[in-house]
Short mmCIF file of C-alpha atoms in Angstrom, two decimals:
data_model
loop_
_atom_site.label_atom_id
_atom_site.label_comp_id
_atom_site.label_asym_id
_atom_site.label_seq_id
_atom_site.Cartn_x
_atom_site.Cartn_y
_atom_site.Cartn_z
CA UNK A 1 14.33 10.35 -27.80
CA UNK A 2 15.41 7.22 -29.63
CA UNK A 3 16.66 5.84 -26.57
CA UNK A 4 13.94 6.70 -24.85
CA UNK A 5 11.65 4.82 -27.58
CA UNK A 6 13.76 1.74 -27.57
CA UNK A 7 13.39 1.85 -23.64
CA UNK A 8 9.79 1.80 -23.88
CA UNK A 9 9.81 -0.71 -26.44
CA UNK A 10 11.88 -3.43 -24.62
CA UNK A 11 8.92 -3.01 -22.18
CA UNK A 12 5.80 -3.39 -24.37
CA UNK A 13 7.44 -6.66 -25.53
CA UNK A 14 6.85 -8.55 -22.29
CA UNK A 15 3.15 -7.52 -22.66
CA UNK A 16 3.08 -9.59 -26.04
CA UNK A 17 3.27 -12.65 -24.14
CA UNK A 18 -0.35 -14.70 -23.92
CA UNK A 19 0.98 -16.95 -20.74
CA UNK A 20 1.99 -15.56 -17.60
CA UNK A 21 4.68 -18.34 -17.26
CA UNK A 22 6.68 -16.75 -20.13
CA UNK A 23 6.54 -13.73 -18.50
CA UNK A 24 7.77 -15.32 -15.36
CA UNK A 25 10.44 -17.25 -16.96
CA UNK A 26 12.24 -14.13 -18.12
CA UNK A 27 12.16 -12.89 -15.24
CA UNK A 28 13.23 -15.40 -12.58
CA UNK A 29 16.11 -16.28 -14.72
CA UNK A 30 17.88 -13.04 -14.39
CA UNK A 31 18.20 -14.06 -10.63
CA UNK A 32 20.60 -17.03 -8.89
CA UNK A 33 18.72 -20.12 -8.25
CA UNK A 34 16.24 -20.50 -5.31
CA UNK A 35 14.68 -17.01 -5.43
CA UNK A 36 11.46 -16.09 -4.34
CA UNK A 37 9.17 -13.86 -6.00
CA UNK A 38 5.71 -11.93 -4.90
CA UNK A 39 3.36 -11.45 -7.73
CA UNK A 40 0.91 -9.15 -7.85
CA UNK A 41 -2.35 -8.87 -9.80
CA UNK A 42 -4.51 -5.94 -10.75
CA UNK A 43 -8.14 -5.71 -11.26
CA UNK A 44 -8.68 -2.92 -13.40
CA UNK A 45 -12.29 -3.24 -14.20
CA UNK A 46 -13.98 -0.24 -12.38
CA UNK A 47 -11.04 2.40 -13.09
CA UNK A 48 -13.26 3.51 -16.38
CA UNK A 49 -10.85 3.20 -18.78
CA UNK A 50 -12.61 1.13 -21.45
CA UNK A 51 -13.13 -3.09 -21.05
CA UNK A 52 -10.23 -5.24 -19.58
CA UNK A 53 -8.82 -7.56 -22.48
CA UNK A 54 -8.80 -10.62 -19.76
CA UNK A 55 -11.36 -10.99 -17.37
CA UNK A 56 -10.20 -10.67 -13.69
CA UNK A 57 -11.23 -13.81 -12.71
CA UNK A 58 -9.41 -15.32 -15.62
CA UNK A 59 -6.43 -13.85 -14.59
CA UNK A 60 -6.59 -15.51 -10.98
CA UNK A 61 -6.78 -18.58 -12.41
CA UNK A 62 -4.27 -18.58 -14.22
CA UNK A 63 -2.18 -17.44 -11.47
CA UNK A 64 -3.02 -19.83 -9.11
CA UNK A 65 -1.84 -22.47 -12.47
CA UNK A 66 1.62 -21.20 -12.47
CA UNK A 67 1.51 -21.36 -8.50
CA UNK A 68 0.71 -24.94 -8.78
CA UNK A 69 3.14 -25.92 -11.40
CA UNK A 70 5.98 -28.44 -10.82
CA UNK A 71 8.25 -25.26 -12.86
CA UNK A 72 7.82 -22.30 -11.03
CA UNK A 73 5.37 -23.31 -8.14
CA UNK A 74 8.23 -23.36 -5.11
CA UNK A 75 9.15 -19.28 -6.58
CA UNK A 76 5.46 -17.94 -6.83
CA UNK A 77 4.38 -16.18 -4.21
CA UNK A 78 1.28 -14.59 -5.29
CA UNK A 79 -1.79 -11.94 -3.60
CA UNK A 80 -4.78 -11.47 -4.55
CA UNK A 81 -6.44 -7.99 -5.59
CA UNK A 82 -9.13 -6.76 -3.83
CA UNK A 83 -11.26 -3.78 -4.86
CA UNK A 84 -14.74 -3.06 -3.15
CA UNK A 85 -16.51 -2.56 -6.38
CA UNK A 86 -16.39 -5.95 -7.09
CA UNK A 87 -17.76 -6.79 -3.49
CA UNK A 88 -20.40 -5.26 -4.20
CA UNK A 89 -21.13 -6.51 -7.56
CA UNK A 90 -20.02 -10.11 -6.88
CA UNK A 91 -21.67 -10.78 -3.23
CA UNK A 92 -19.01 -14.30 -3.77
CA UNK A 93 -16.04 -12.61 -4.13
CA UNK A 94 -16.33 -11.97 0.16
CA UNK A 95 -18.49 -13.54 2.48
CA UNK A 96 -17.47 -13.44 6.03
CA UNK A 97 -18.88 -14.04 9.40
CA UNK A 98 -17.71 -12.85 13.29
CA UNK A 99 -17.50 -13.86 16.46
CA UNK A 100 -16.00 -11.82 19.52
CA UNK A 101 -15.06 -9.37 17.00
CA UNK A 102 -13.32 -12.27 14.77
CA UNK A 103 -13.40 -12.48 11.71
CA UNK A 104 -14.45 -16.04 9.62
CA UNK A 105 -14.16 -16.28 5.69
CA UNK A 106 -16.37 -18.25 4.38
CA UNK A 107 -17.21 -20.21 0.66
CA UNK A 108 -15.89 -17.09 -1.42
CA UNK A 109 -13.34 -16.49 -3.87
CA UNK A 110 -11.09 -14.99 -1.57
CA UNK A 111 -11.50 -17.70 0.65
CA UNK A 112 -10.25 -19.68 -2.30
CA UNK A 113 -7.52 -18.02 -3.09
CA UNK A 114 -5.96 -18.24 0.17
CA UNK A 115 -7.22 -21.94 0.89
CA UNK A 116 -7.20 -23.64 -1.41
CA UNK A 117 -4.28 -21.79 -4.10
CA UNK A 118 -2.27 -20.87 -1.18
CA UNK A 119 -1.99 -17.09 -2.22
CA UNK A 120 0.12 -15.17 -0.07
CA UNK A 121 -1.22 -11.84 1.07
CA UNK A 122 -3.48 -9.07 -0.56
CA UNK A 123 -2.88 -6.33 -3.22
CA UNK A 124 -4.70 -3.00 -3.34
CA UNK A 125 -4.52 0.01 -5.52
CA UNK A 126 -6.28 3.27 -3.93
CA UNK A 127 -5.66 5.27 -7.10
CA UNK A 128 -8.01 3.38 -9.01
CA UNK A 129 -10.93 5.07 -7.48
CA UNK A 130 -11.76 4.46 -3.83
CA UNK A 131 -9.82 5.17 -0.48
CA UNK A 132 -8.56 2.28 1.22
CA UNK A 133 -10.43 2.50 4.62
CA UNK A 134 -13.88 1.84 2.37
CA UNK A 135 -16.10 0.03 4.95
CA UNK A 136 -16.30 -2.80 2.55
CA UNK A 137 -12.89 -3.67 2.76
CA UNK A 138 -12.87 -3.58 6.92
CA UNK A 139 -14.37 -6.97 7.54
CA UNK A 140 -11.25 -8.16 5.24
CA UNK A 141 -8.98 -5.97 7.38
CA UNK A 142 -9.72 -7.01 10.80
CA UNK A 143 -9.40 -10.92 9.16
CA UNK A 144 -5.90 -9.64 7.36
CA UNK A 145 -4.87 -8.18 10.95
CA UNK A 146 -6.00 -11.34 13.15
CA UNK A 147 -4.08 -13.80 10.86
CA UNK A 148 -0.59 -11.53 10.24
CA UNK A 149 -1.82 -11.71 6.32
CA UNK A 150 0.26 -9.10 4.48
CA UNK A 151 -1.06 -6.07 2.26
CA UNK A 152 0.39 -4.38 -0.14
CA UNK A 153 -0.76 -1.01 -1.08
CA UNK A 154 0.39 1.11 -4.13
CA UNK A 155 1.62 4.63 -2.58
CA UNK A 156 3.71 6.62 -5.59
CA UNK A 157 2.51 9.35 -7.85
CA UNK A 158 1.69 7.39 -11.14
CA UNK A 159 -0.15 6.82 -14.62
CA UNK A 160 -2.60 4.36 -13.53
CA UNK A 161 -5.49 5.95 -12.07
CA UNK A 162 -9.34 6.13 -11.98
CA UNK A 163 -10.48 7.83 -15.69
CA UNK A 164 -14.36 8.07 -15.07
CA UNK A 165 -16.33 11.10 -13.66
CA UNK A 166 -15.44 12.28 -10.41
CA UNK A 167 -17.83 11.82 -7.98
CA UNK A 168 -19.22 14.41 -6.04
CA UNK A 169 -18.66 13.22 -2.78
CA UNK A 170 -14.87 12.62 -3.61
CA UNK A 171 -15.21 16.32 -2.85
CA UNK A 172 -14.37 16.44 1.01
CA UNK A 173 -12.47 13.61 2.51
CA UNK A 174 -14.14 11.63 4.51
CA UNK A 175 -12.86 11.38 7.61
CA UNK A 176 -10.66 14.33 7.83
CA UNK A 177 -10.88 17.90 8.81
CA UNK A 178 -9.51 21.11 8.39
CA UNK A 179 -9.55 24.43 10.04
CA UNK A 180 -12.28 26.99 9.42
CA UNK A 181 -11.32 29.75 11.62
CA UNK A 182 -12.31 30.96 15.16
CA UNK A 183 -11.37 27.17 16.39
CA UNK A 184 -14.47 25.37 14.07
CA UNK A 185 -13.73 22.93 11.90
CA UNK A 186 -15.01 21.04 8.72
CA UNK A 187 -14.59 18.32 6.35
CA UNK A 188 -11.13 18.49 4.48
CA UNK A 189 -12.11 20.12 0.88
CA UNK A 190 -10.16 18.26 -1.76
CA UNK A 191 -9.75 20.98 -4.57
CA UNK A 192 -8.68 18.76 -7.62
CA UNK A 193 -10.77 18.63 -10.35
CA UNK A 194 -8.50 16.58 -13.16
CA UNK A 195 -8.55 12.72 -12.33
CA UNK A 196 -4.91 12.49 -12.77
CA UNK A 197 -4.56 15.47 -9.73
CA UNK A 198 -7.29 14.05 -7.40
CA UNK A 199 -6.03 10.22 -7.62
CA UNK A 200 -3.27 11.52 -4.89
CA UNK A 201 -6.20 11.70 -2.95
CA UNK A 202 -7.27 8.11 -2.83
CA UNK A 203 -3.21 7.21 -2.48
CA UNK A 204 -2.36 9.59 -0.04
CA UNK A 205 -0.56 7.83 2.92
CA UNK A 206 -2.11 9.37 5.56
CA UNK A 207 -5.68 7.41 4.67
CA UNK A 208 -4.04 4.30 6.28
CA UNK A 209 -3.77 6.17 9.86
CA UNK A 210 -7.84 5.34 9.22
CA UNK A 211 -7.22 2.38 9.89
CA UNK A 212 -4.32 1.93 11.96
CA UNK A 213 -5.47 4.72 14.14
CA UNK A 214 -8.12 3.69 16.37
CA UNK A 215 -9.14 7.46 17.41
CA UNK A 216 -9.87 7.63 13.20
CA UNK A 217 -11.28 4.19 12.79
CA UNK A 218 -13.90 5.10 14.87
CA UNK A 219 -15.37 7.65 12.84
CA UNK A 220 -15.10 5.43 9.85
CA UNK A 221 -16.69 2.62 11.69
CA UNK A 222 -19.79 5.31 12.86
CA UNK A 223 -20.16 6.32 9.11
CA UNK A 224 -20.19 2.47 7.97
CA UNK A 225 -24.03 2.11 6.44
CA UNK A 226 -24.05 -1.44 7.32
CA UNK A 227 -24.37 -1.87 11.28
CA UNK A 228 -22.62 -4.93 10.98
CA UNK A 229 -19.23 -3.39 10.67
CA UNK A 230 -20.30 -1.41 14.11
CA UNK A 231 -20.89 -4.47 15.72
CA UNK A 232 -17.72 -6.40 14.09
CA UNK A 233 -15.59 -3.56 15.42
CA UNK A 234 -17.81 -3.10 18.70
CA UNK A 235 -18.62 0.52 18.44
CA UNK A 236 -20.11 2.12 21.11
CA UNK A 237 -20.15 6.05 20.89
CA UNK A 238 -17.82 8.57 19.47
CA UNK A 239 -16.23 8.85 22.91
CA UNK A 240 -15.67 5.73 23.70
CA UNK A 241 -12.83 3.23 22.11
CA UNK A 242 -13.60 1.21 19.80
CA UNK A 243 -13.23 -2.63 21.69
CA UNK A 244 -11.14 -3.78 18.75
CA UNK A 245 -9.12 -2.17 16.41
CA UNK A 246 -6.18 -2.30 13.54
CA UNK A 247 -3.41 -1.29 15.09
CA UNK A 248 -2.08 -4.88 13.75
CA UNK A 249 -2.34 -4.05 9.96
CA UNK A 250 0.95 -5.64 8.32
CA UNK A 251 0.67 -3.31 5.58
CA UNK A 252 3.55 -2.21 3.08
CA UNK A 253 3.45 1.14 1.03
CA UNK A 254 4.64 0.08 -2.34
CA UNK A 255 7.09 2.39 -3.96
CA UNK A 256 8.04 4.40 -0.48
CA UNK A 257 6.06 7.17 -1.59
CA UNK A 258 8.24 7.59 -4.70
CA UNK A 259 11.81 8.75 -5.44
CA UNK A 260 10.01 12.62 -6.30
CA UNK A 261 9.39 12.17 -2.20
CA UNK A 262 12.86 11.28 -0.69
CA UNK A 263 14.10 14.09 -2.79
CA UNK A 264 11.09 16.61 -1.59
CA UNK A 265 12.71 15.20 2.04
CA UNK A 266 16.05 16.01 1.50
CA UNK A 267 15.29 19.70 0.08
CA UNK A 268 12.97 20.27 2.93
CA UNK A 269 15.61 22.02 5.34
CA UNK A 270 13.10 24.74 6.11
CA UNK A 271 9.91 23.01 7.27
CA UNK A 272 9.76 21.57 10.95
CA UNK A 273 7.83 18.74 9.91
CA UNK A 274 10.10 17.41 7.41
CA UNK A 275 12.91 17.57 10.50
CA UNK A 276 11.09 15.54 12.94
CA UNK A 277 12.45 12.30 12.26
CA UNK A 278 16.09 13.84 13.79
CA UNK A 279 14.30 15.52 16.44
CA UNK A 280 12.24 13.00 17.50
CA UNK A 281 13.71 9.51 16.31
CA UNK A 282 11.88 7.40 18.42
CA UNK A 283 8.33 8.51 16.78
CA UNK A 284 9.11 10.95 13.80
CA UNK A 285 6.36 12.90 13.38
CA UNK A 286 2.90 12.44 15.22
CA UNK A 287 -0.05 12.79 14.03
CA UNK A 288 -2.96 13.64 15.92
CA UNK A 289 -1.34 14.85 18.91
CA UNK A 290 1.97 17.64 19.97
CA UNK A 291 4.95 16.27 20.74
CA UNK A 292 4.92 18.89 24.04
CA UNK A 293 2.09 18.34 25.98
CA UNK A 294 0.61 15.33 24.25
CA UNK A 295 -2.11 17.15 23.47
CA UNK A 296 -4.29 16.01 20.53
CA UNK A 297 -3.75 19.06 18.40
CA UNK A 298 -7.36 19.71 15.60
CA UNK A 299 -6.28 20.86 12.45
CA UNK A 300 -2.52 18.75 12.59
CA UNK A 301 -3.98 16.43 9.58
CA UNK A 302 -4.53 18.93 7.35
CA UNK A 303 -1.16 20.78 7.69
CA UNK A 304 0.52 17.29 7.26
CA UNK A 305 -1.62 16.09 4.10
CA UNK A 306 -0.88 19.50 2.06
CA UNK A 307 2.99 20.23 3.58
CA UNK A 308 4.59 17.07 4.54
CA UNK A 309 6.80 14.37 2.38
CA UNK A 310 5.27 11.08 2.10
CA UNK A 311 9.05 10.04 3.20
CA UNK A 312 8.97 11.38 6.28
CA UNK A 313 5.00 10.28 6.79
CA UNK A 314 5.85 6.55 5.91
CA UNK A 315 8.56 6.32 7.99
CA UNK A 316 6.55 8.04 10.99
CA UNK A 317 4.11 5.70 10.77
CA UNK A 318 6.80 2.37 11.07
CA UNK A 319 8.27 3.89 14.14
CA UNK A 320 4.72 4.25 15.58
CA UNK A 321 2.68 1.05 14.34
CA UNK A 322 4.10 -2.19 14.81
CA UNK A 323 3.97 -3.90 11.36
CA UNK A 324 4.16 -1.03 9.04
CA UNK A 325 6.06 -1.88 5.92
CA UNK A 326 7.79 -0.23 3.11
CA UNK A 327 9.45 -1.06 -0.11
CA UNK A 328 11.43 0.04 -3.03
CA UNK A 329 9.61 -1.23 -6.08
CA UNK A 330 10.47 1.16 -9.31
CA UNK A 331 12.14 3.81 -7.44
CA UNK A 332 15.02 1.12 -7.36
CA UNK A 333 15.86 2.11 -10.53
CA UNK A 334 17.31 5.24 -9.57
CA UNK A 335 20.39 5.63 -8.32
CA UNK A 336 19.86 8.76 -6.51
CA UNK A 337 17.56 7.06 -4.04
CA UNK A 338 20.81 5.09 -2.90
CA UNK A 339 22.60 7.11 -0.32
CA UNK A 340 18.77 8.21 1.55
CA UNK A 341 18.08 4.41 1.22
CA UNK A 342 21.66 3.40 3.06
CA UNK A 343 20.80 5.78 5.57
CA UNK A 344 17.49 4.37 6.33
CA UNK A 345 18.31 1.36 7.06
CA UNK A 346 21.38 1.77 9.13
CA UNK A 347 21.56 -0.04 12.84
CA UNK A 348 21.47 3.69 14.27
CA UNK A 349 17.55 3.17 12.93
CA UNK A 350 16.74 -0.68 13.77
CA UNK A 351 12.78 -0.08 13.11
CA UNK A 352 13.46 0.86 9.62
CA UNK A 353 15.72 -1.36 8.56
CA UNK A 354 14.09 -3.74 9.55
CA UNK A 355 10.42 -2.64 7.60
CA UNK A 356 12.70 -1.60 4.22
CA UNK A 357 11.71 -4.12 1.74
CA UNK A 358 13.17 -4.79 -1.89
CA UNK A 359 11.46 -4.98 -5.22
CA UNK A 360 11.49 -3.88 -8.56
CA UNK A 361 7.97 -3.56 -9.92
CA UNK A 362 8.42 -6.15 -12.96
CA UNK A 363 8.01 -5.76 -15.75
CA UNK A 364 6.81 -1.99 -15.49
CA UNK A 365 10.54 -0.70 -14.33
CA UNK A 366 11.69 -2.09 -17.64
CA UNK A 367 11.48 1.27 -19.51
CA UNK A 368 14.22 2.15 -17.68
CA UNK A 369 16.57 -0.74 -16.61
CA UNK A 370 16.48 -5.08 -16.64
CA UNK A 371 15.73 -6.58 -13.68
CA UNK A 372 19.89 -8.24 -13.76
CA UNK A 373 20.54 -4.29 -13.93
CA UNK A 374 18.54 -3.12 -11.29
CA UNK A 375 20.09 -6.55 -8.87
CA UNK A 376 23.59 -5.91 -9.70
CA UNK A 377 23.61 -1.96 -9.08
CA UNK A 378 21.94 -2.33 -5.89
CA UNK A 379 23.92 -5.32 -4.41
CA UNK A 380 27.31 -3.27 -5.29
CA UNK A 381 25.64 -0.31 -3.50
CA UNK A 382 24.18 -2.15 -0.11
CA UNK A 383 26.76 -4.36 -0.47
CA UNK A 384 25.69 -8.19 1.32
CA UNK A 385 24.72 -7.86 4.17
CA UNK A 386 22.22 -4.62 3.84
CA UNK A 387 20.98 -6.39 1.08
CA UNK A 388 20.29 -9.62 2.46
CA UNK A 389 18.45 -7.51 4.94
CA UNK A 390 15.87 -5.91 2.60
CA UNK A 391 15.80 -8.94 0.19
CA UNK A 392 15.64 -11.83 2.43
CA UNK A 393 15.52 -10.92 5.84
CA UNK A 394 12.59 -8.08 5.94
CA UNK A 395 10.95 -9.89 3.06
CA UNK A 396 10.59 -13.34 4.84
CA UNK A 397 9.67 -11.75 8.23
CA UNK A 398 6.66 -9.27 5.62
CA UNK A 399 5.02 -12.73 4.60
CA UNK A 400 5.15 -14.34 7.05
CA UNK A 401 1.27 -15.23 9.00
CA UNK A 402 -0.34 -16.89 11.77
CA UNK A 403 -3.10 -19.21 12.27
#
């Protein structure tokens, strides 16, 4: 217990710190000169857990400072959060505008943040109340997907998560199904009633087929209450493709799913799901359809989102969409992630290893081990050249966008 306390205290000292430089000085020292660091925001005003002590905007700001400063500016390489809430309650925060299904940011805060700050790429957090295919979010998507702009997604089990009433319609998801019997089908019921059970929900990796999908986009895009996103996305009928899609999403599922995950994977010797990546390596598990007759099979999402690791999910959906990312953040601190992780990104695989990213989730991973800890146990485990994959290689290739 005492070292447990002392763990956790070593942590709440970094949140002492009023300036976001200090915090970034004692980090970026504990790694050799010339490293490069993504930093990521959060916006937790609409989670209902009381007022925010610094307002989000505020926060930005001050971000984009320490990105501009002649100190740290070259090693910042910051996102912005995005959470449709705040679209909605700050129309400035996103405007956009299309033609031939592209997408156009105009004067906007986001717009700012990439322009005119330089920010790097986009952070969401699902868990925090909403599911990340919201049709506000889609004009953003198809402009992320156009331009290679990278998004980073938290996808672990955690303690952040949304802490207000549950809303009624969280009650069936919205897009997918389940079986009722006699071949009919209806909305997947989503049985959790505590908020810190039903934020799986909202992180769930299967949401993201939603969008990468195009077969499932197009029922989001037919719910969408603003016929804008219809026309954006070209919708026609629910039989007929959509005439654009996401399929192009760079998007990277922070934590892997979480170390509770690979372990599920690894126990899993009974389940034929969990075995598909061996039986079928150059797809892992699909989704929608059977792997025998290519069939699309009703009734396959709902066995997958109650019975399936997120390990083996994640890694289905690299092998199957082209810019499908994962990385390592906090689950890096355990050790017992490191012969799975080896595995993974061995040239037997060369998707994976090249989509395995490394990270440590700063300063939250400090309740268990420094960041110099973390860096040295890993590099002695991957030894250089697997590490320079996942920490320079994958990384560089991940942030990398177009015009």
């Amino acid at each position: 217990t005492k070292a447990m306390v002392e763990r956790y205290v070593l942590l709440g000292r970094f949140a002492f710190y009023q300036d976001q430089s200090k915090i970034f000085e004692k980090m970026s020292k504990q790694y050799p000169p010339g490293s490069r660091f993504v930093v990521l925001p959060m916006d937790m005003a609409y989670m209902k857990a009381g007022r925010t002590k610094e307002n989000y905007h505020d926060q930005l700001a001050k971000l984009a400072k320490l990105k501009q400063s002649t100190a740290f500016g070259d090693q910042v390489l910051p996102f912005v959060f995005v959470d449709p809430r705040r679209m909605t309650d700050e129309p400035g925060f996103l405007k956009y505008s299309f033609h031939n299904h592209r997408v156009s940011l105009e004067d906007c805060k986001v717009r700012q943040c990439f322009e005119d700050w330089q920010f790097g790429g986009i952070k969401i957090y699902p868990a925090l109340g909403y599911f990340p295919f919201d049709e506000r979010l889609l004009p953003l998507w198809k402009y992320a997907a156009d331009h290679q702009i990278p998004i980073m997604t938290h996808c672990i089990r955690g303690t952040i998560y949304y802490r207000g009433k549950k809303d009624s319609v969280w009650d069936y998801h919205p897009v997918f199904e389940q079986s009722m019997g006699n071949g009919k089908y209806d909305k997947l019921a989503l049985f959790e009633r505590k908020n810190t059970d039903f934020s799986i929900n909202f992180t769930h990796p299967l949401n993201y087929l939603c969008l990468l999908e195009e077969r499932l986009l197009r029922k989001v895009v037919a719910q969408a209450g603003d016929d804008r996103i219809r026309q954006l996305f070209g919708y026609r009928d629910p039989d007929t493709p959509l005439e654009t899609n996401l399929k192009q999403l760079k998007i990277c599922f922070g934590h892997f799913g979480g170390d509770d995950e690979w372990n599920r994977f690894l126990e899993s010797d009974r389940y034929s799901f969990a075995q598909q990546l061996v039986t079928y390596p150059g797809t892992g598990v699909l989704f929608l359809d059977n792997h025998e007759n290519e069939e699309e099979r009703p009734g396959k999402i709902e066995q997958l989102w109650k019975n399936c690791d997120w390990y083996t999910l994640i890694c289905s959906m690299m092998l199957q969409y082209p810019h499908v990312y994962a990385d390592i953040s906090y689950i890096v601190h355990n050790p017992d992630i490191q012969p799975l992780l080896i595995e993974t990104i061995q040239e037997q695989h060369p998707v994976w290893r090249q989509r395995v990213l490394f990270g440590t989730d700063f300063y939250v991973v400090r309740n268990h081990k420094s960041e110099k800890n973390i860096l040295i146990e890993l590099q002695a485990a991957l030894g250089p050249a697997l590490f320079d994959l996942i920490a320079r290689e994958n990384p560089r290739n991940y942030l990398k966008t177009r015009e």
